[in-house]
Coordinates of C-alpha atoms and ligand atoms in Angstrom, one line a residue:
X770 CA 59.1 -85.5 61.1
X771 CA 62.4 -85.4 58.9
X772 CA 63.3 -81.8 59.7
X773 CA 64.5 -79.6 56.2
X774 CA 66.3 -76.6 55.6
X775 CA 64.2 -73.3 56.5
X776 CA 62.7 -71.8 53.8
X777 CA 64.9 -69.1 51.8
X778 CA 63.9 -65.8 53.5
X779 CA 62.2 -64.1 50.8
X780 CA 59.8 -66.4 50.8
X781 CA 58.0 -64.6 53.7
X782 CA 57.6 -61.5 51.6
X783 CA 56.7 -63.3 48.3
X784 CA 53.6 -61.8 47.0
X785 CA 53.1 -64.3 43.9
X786 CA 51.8 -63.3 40.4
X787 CA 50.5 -65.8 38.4
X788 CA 50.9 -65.8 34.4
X789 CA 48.6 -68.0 32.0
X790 CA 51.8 -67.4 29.0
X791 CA 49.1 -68.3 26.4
X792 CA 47.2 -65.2 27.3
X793 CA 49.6 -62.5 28.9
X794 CA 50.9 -60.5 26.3
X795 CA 52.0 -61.4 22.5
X796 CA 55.3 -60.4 21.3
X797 CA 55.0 -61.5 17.9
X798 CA 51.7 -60.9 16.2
X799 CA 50.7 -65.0 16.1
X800 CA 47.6 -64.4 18.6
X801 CA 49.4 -66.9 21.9
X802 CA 51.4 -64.8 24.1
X803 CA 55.6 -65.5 24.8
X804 CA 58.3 -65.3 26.9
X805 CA 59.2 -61.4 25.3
X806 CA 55.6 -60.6 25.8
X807 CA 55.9 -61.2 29.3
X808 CA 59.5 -59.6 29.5
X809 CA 57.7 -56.2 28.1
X810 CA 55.7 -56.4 30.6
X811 CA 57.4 -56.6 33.5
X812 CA 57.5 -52.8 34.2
X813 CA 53.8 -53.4 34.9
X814 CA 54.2 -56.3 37.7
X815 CA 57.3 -54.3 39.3
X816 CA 55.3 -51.3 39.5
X817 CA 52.3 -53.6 41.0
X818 CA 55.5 -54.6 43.7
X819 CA 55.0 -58.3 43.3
X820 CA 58.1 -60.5 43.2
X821 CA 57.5 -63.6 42.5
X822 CA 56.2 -64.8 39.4
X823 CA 54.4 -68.2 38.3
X824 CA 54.0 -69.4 34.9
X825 CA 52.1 -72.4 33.7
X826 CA 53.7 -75.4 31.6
X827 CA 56.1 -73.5 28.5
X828 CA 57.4 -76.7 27.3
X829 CA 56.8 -79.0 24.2
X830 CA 53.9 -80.3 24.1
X831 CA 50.5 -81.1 21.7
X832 CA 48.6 -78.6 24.2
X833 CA 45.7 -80.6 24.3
X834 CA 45.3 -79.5 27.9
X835 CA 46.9 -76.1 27.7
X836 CA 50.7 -77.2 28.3
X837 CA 50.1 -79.7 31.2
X838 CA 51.0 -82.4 28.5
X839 CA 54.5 -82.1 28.0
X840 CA 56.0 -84.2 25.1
X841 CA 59.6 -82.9 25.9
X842 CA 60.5 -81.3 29.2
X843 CA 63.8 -79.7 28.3
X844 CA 63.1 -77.7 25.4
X845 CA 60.8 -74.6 25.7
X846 CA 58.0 -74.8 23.4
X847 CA 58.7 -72.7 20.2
X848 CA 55.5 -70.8 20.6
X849 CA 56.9 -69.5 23.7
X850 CA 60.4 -68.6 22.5
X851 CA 63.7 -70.0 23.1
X852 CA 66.0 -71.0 25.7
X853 CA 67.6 -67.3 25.8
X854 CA 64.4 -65.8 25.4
X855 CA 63.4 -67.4 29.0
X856 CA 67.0 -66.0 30.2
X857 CA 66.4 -62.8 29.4
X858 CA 63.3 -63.0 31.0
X859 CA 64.7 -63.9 34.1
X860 CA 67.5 -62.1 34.0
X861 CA 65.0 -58.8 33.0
X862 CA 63.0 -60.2 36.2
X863 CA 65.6 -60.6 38.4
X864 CA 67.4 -57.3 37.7
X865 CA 63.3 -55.4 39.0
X866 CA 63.7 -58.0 42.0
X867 CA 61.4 -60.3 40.5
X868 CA 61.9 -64.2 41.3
X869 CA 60.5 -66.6 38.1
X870 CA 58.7 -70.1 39.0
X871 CA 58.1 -72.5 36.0
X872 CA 55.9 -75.3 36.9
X873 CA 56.6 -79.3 37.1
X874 CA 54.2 -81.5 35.6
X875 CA 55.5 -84.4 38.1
X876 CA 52.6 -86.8 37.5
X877 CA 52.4 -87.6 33.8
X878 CA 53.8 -86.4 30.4
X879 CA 51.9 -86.0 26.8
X880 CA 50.6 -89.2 25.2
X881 CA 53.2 -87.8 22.5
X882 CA 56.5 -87.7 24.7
X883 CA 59.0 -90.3 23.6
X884 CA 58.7 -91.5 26.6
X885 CA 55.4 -93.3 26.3
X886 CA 55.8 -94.1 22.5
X887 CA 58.7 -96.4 23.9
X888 CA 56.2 -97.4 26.4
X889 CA 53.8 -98.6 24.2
X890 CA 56.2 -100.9 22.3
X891 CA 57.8 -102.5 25.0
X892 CA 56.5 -104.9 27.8
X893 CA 59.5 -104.1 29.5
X894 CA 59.3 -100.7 29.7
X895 CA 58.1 -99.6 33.4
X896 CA 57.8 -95.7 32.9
X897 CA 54.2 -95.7 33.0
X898 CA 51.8 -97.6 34.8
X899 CA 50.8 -100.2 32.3
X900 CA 48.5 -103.3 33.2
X901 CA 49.9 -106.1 30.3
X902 CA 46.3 -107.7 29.4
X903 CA 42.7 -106.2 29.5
X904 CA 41.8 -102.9 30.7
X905 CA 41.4 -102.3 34.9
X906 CA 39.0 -99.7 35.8
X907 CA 40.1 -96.1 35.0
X908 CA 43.0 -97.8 32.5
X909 CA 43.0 -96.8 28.8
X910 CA 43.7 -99.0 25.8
X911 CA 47.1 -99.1 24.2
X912 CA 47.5 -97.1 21.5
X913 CA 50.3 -99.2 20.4
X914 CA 52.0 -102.8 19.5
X915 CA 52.2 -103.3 23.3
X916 CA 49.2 -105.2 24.6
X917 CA 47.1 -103.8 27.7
X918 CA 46.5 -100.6 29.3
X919 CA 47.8 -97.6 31.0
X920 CA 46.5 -95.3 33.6
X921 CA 46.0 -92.1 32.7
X922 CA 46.5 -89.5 35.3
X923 CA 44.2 -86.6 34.2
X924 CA 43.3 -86.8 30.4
X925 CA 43.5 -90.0 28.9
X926 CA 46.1 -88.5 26.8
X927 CA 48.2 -87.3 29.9
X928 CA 49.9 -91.2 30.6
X929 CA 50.6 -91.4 34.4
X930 CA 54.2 -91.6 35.4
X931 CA 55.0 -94.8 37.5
X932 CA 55.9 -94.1 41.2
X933 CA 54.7 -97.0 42.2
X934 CA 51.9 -97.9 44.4
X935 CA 51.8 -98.0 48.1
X936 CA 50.2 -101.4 48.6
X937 CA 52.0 -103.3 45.7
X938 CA 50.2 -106.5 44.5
X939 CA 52.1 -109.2 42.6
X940 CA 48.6 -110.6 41.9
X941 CA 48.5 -107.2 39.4
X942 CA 52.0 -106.7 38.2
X943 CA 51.7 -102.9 37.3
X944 CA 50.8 -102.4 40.9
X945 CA 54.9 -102.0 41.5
X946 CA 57.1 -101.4 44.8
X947 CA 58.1 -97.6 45.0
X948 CA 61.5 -98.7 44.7
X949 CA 60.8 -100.6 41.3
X950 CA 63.2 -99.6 38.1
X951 CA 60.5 -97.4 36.6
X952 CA 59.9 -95.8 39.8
X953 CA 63.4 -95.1 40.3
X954 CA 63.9 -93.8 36.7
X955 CA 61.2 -91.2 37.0
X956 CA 62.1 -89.6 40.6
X957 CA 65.5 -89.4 38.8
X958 CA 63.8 -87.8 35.9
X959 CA 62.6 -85.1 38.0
X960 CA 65.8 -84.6 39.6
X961 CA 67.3 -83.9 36.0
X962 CA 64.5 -82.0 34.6
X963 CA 64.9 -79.8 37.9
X964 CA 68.0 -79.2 37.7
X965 CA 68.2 -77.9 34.1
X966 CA 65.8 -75.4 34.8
X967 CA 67.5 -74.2 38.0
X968 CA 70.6 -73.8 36.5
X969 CA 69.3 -71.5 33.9
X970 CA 68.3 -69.4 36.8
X971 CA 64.7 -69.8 38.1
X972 CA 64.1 -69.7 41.6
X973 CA 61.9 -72.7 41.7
X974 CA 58.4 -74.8 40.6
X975 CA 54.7 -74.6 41.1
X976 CA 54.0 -78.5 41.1
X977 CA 51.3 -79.2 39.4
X978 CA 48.9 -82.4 41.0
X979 CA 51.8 -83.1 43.5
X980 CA 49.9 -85.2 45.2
X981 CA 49.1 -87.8 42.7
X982 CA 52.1 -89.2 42.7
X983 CA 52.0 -92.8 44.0
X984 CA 49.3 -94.7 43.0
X985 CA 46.7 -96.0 46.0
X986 CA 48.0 -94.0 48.8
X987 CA 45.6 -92.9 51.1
X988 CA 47.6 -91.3 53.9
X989 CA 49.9 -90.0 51.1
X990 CA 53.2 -91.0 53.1
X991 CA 54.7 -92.6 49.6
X992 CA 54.5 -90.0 47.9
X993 CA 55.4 -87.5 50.7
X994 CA 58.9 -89.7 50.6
X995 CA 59.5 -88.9 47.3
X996 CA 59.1 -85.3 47.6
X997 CA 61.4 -85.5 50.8
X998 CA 63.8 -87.1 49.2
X999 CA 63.7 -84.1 46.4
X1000 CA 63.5 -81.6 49.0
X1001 CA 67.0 -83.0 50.6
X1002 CA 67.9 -83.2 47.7
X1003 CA 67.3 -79.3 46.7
X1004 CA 68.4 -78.4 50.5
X1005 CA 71.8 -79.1 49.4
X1006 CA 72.0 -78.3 46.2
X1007 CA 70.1 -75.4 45.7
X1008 CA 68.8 -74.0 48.7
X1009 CA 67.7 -70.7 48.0
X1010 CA 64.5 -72.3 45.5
X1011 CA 61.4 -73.0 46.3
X1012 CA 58.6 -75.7 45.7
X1013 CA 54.9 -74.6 45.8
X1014 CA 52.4 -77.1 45.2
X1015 CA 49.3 -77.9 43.6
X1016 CA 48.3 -80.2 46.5
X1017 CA 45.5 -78.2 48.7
X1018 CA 46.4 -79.6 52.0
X1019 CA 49.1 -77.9 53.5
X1020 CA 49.2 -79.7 56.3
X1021 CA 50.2 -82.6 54.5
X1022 CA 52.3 -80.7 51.5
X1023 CA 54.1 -78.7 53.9
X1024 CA 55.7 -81.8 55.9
X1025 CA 56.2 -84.0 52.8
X1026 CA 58.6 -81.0 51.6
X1027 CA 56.9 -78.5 49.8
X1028 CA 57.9 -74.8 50.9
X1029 CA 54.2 -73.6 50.3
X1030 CA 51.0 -74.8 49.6
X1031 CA 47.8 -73.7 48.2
X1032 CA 44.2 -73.7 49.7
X1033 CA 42.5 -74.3 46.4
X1034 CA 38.7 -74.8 45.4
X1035 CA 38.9 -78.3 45.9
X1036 CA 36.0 -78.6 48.3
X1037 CA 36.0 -78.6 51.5
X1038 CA 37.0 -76.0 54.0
X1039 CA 40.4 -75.2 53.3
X1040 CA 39.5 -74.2 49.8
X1041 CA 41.0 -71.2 49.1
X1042 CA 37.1 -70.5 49.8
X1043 CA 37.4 -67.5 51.5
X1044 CA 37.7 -65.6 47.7
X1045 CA 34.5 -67.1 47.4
X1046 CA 30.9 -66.9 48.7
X1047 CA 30.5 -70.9 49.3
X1048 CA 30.6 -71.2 52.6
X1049 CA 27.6 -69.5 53.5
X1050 CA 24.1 -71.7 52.7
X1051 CA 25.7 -73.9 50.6
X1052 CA 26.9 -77.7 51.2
X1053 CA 30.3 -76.4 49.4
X1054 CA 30.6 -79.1 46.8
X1055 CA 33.0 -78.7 43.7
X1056 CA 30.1 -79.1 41.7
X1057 CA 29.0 -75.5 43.3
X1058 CA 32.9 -74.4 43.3
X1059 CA 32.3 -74.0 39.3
X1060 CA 29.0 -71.5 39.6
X1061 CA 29.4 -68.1 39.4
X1062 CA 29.3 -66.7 42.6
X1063 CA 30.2 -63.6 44.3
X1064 CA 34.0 -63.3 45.1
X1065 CA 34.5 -63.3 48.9
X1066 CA 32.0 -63.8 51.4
X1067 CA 28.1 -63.7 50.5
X1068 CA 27.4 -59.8 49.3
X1069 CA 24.0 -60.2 50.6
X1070 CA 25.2 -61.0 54.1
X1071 CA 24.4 -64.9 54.6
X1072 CA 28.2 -65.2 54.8
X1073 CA 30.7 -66.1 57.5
X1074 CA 34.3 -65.9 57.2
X1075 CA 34.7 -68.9 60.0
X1076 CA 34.9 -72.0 58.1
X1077 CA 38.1 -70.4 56.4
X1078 CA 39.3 -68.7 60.1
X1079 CA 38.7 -72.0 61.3
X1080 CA 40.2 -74.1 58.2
X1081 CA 43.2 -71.7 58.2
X1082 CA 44.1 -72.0 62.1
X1083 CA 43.9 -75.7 61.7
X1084 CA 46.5 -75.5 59.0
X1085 CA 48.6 -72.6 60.0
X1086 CA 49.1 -74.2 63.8
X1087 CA 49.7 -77.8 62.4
X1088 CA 52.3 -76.2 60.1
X1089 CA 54.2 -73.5 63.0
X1090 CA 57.4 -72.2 61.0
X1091 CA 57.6 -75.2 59.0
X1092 CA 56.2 -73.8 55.8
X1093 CA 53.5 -71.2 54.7
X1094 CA 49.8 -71.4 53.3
X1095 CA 49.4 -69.6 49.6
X1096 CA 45.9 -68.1 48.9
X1097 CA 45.1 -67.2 45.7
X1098 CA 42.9 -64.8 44.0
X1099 CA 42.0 -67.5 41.2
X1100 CA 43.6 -69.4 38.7
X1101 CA 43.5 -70.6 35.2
X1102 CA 41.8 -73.8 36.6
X1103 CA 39.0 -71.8 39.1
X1104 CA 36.6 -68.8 37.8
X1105 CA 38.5 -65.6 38.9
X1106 CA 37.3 -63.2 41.7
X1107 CA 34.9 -61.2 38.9
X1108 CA 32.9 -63.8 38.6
X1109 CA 29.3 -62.9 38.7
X1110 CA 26.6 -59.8 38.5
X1111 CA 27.5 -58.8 42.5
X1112 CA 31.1 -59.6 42.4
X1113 CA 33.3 -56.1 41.2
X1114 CA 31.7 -54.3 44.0
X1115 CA 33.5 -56.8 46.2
X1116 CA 36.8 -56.8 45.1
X1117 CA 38.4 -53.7 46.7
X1118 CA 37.5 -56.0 50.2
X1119 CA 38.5 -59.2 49.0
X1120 CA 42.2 -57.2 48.0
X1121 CA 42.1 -56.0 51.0
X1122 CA 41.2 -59.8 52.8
X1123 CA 44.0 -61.5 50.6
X1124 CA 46.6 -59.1 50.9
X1125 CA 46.9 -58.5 54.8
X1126 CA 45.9 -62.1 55.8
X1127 CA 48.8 -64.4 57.1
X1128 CA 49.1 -66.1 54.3
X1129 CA 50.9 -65.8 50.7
X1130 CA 49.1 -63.8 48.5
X1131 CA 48.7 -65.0 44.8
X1132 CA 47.2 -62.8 42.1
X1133 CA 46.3 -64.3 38.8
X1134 CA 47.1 -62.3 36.0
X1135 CA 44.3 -59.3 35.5
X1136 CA 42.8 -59.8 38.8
X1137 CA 44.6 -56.8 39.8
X1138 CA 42.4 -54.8 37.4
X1139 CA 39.2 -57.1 38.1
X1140 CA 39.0 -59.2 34.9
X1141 CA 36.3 -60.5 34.8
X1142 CA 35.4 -64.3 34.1
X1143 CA 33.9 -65.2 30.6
X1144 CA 30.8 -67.7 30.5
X1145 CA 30.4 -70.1 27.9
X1146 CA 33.6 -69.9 26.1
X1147 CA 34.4 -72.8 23.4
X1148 CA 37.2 -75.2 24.3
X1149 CA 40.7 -74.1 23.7
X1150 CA 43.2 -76.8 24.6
X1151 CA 41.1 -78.7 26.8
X1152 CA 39.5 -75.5 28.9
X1153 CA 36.0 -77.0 28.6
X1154 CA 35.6 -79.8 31.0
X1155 CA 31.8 -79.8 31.0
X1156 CA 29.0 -77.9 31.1
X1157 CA 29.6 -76.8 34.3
X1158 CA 33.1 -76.4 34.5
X1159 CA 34.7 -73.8 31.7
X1160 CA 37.9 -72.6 32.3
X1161 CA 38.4 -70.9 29.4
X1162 CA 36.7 -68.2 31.1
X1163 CA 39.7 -67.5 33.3
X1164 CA 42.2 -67.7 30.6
X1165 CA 41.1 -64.7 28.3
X1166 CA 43.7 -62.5 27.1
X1167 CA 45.5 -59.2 29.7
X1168 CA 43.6 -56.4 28.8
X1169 CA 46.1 -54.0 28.5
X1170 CA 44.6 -51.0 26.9
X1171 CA 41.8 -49.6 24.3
X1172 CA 44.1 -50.6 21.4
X1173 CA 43.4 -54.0 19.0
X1174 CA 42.1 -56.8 21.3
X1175 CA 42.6 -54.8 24.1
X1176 CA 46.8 -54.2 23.4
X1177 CA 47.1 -57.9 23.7
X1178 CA 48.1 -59.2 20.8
X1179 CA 47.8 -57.4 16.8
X1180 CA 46.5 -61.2 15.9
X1181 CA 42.8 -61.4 14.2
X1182 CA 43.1 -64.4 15.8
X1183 CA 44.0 -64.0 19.6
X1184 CA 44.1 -67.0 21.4
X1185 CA 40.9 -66.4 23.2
X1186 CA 38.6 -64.0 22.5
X1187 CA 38.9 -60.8 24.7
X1188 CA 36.0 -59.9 27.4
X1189 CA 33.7 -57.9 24.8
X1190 CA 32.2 -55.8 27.0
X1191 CA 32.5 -51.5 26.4
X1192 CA 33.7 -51.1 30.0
X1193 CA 35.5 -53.4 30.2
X1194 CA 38.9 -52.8 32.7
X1195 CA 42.5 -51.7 31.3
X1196 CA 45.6 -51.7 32.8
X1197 CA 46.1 -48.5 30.9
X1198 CA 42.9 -46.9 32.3
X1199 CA 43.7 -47.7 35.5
X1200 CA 46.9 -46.7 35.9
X1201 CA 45.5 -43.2 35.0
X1202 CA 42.9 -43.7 37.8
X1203 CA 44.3 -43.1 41.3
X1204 CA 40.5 -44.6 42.3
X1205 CA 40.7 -47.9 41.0
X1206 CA 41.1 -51.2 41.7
X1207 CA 45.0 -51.3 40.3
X1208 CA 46.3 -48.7 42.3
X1209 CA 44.7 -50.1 45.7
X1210 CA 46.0 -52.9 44.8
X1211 CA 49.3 -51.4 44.5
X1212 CA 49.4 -49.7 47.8
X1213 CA 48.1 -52.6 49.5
X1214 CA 51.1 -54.9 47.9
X1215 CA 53.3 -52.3 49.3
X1216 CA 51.7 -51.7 52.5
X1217 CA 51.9 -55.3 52.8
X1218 CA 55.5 -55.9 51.8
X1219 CA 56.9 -53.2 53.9
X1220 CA 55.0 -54.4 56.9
X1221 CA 56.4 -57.4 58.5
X1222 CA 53.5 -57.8 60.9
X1223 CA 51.1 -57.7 57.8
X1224 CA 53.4 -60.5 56.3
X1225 CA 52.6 -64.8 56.9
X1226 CA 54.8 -64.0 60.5
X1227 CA 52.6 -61.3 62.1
X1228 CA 50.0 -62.8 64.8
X1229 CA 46.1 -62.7 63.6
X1230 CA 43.4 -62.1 66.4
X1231 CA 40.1 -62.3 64.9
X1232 CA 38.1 -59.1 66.8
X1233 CA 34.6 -59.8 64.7
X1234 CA 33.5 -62.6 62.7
X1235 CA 30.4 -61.7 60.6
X1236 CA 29.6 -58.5 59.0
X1237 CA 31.9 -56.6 59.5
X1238 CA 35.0 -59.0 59.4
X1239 CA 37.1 -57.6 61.8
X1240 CA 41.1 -58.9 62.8
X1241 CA 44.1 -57.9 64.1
X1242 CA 47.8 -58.1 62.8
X1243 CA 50.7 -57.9 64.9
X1244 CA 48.7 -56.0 67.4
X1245 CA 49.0 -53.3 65.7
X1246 CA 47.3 -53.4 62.1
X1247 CA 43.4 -53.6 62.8
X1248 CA 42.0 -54.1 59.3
X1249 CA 38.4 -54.1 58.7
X1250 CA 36.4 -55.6 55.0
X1251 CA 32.7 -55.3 55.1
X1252 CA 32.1 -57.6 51.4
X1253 CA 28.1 -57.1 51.9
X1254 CA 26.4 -54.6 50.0
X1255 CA 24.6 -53.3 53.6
X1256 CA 26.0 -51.3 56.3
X1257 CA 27.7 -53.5 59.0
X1258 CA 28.9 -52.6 62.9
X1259 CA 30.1 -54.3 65.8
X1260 CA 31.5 -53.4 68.6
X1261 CA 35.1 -51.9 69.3
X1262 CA 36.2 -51.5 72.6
X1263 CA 39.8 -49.9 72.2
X1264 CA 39.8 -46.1 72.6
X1265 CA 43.0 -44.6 71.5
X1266 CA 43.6 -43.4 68.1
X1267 CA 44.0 -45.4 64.7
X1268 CA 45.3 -44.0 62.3
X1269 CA 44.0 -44.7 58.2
X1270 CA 46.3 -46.2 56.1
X1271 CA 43.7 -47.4 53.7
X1272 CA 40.3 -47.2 53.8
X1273 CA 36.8 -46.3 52.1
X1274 CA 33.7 -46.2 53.9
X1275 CA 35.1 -47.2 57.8
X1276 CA 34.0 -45.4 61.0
X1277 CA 35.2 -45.5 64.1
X1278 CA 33.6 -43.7 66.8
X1279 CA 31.9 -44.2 70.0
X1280 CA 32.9 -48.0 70.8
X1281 CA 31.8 -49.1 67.1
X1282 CA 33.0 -49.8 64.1
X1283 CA 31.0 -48.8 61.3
X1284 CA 31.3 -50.2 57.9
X1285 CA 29.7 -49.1 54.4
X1286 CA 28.5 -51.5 51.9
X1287 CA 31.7 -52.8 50.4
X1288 CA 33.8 -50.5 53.0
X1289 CA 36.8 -52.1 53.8
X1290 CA 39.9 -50.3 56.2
X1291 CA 43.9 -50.7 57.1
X1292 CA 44.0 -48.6 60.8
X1293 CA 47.1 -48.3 62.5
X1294 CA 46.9 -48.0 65.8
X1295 CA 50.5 -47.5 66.3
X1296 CA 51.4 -49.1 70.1
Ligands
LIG1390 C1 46.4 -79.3 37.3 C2 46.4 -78.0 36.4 C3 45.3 -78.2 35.3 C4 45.6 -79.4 34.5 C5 45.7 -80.6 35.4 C6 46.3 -81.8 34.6 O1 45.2 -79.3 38.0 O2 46.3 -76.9 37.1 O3 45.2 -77.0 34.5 O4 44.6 -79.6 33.6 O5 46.6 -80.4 36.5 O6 47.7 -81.5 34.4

């Protein structure tokens, strides 16, 4: 394995913080949240303590799917602010210890970039992936002078970059070599487009659908080159960024390059799952991924935390110190944790869960105060997918106190409409609530980041694997979530003291553990 620079050191403490820009906070009264929005705001995240922030696609772009069709990638989207306007965010950031990730939309561009209008009047033009007659399966008519088809990558308005296939085929001349010209012109796009951001100061990119890539690549190993490459590439010239990507198989992400990788809902075991109920009677498809469910394992006690213990090991001993695993609480493609009628009781464990696993913790925006997930939203840029799969319901404005849409945004028009419900959660409210959700939150974020053995490095010994879920850290952290709404006990065979660092409804006495509906516990036991 081609052996990289460590990862900069602060990534072991990164506890990331995921911003939806659209829907954060707007600065300017026209209903979509901006860069000085966000820059207001940032007393709020540095008082959470996380320190690494994420923000979705801010560039040019028709936002027909939210951003993730860029039409220019140097120039911030005017909607969003300027140039300076980013600066001084991440200057403002930087200055409350507070690292900014833009993200890299690697795989395709806007059916509007320039890019592809010149693609679509010249046969010679290799940027895309463009078949010269008819229409292969999965291709998309041109829309201009030139004959054929292109392969879309998402959309069929999101063109996919050429990167070349791994079994090229003369036979079908857009299948090209990796090291074709278009190939080549678009890995040193990226370079470019990297670069410009970095030098403005960002401390590195979410990659979104990082592995898609080269075209017809089972085992991935083209397009793990190509990220190598980049990752040499960044080794040297800027080594204290970071790439976290959208792939949701660390064990490959992590070895072609990327610093971090998510689990995500993709199905499967490695998931990300472990927010999520799915594991327990249910096959797991992505079809079921979508539902409503309730946020960690099953509240009414058909759960098991193995398949993710198990998923996770796998990963985590494939990976050693090579790179980490990122779990997040949602994101503006998944229903966040609130997701269902059962789920807020849950969320105090699953905090707990996320934020002392040995993983990277990554809170979407308003998770923190248990936002809950919308149903049946209309589209807005491309949130609706189906009937079954509404994203919009994720992407609903911050609610940041009892003012006009919630202190959002003075708009009549916000972006999306703002969770309607009377009760529903403030930042404000909580904040002046020592009991909620927020402020656990809080203390567990610092608990965590001024624990090493709480942090991706500590060792995990799992002590009980149902009800209550019962682990380890360091052997000293012994931290115990009970997500059901029944008592739960198991057995404890250690005798000496622990001492409570955070906990609400956790006994132990008498060789037991003994947990409350919901209870969840941080002991110390202090050897
Ligand atoms: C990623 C993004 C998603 C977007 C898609 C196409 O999955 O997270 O929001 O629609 O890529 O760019």
């Amino acid at each position: 394995m081609t052996s990289f620079r460590p990862a900069p050191a602060w990534l072991a403490d990164a506890v990331f913080y995921q911003i939806y820009p659209q829907s954060f906070a707007d600065s300017d009264g026209d209903g979509i949240g901006d860069f000085n929005g966000i820059t207001e705001h940032l007393d709020h995240l540095s008082w959470l303590g996380v320190n690494t922030v994420w923000i979705n696609p801010c560039f040019v772009s028709p936002f027909r799917d939210a951003g993730y069709d860029i039409a220019d990638y140097l120039t911030i989207a005017p909607r969003y602010g300027t140039d300076d306007d980013l600066a001084k965010l991440v200057d403002e950031a930087g200055r409350r210890g507070i690292r900014v990730l833009l993200d890299l939309v690697a795989g395709h561009t806007s059916d509007a970039h320039p890019w592809f209008t010149a693609a679509a009047h010249d046969p010679d033009d290799h940027r895309y992936i463009w078949a010269p007659e008819g229409r292969p399966a999965g291709f998309v008519e041109s829309p201009g002078p030139r004959p054929g088809s292109y392969l879309p990558n998402f959309f069929a308005f999101q063109p996919a970059l050429n990167f070349g296939y791994a079994r090229p085929d003369p036979a079908e001349p857009w299948r090209q070599p990796v090291d074709a010209e278009g190939p080549r012109a678009n890995r040193r796009a990226l370079r470019t487009i990297m670069d410009h951001w970095l030098r403005l100061g960002v401390a590195g990119f979410r990659v979104d659908m990082a592995s898609s890539l080269v075209k017809d690549d089972p085992e991935k190993s083209e397009t793990a080159g190509i990220w190598r490459e980049l990752r040499h590439w960044l080794d040297g010239a800027h080594p204290e960024v970071v790439l976290l990507s959208e792939w949701g198989d660390p064990e490959v992400a992590v070895p072609a390059g990327f610093h971090t990788d998510f689990f995500l809902h993709f199905g499967g075991p490695s998931n990300g799952l472990a927010l999520r109920s799915l594991w327990s009677n249910r096959s797991g498809t992505v079809d079921e991924a979508w539902d409503p469910l309730d946020c960690f394992f099953d509240a009414e006690g058909k759960g098991s935390p193995l398949p993710f213990v198990e998923a996770w090991q796998r990963a985590s001993t494939a990976l050693g110190s090579s790179g980490f695993i990122s779990l997040p609480t949602a994101n503006h493609d998944f229903s966040r944790l609130n997701c269902g009628p059962r789920t807020a009781e849950q969320l105090p464990a699953a905090f707990v869960f996320q934020l002392t696993w040995p993983t990277l913790p990554a809170v979407y925006y308003g998770d923190e105060i248990g936002m809950r997930y919308i149903p049946d939203l209309p589209d807005r840029e491309g949130s609706v997918l189906g009937p079954r799969y509404n994203r919009a319901g994720s992407r609903t404005p911050m609610q940041w106190d009892d003012t006009k849409n919630a202190g959002f945004s003075t708009s009549d028009e916000p972006y999306l409409p703002v969770d309607p419900s009377p009760d529903r959660p403030t930042v404000a409210a909580q904040r002046a609530d020592e009991t909620s959700l927020l402020h656990l939150v809080r203390r567990l974020v610092a608990l965590r980041t001024g624990t090493p053995e709480l942090g991706p490095g500590g060792s995990v010994e799992v002590l009980n694997s149902g009800y209550p879920f019962v682990y380890l850290r360091g052997g000293r952290y012994l931290v115990v979530v009970n997500p059901q709404r029944n008592a739960a006990s198991c057995p404890y065979g250690a005798t000496h003291a622990t001492r409570p660092l955070e906990t609400t409804g956790v006994r132990i006495a008498d060789g037991t553990i003994t947990a409350s509906g919901f209870g969840y516990g941080v002991f110390d036991l202090g050897r």
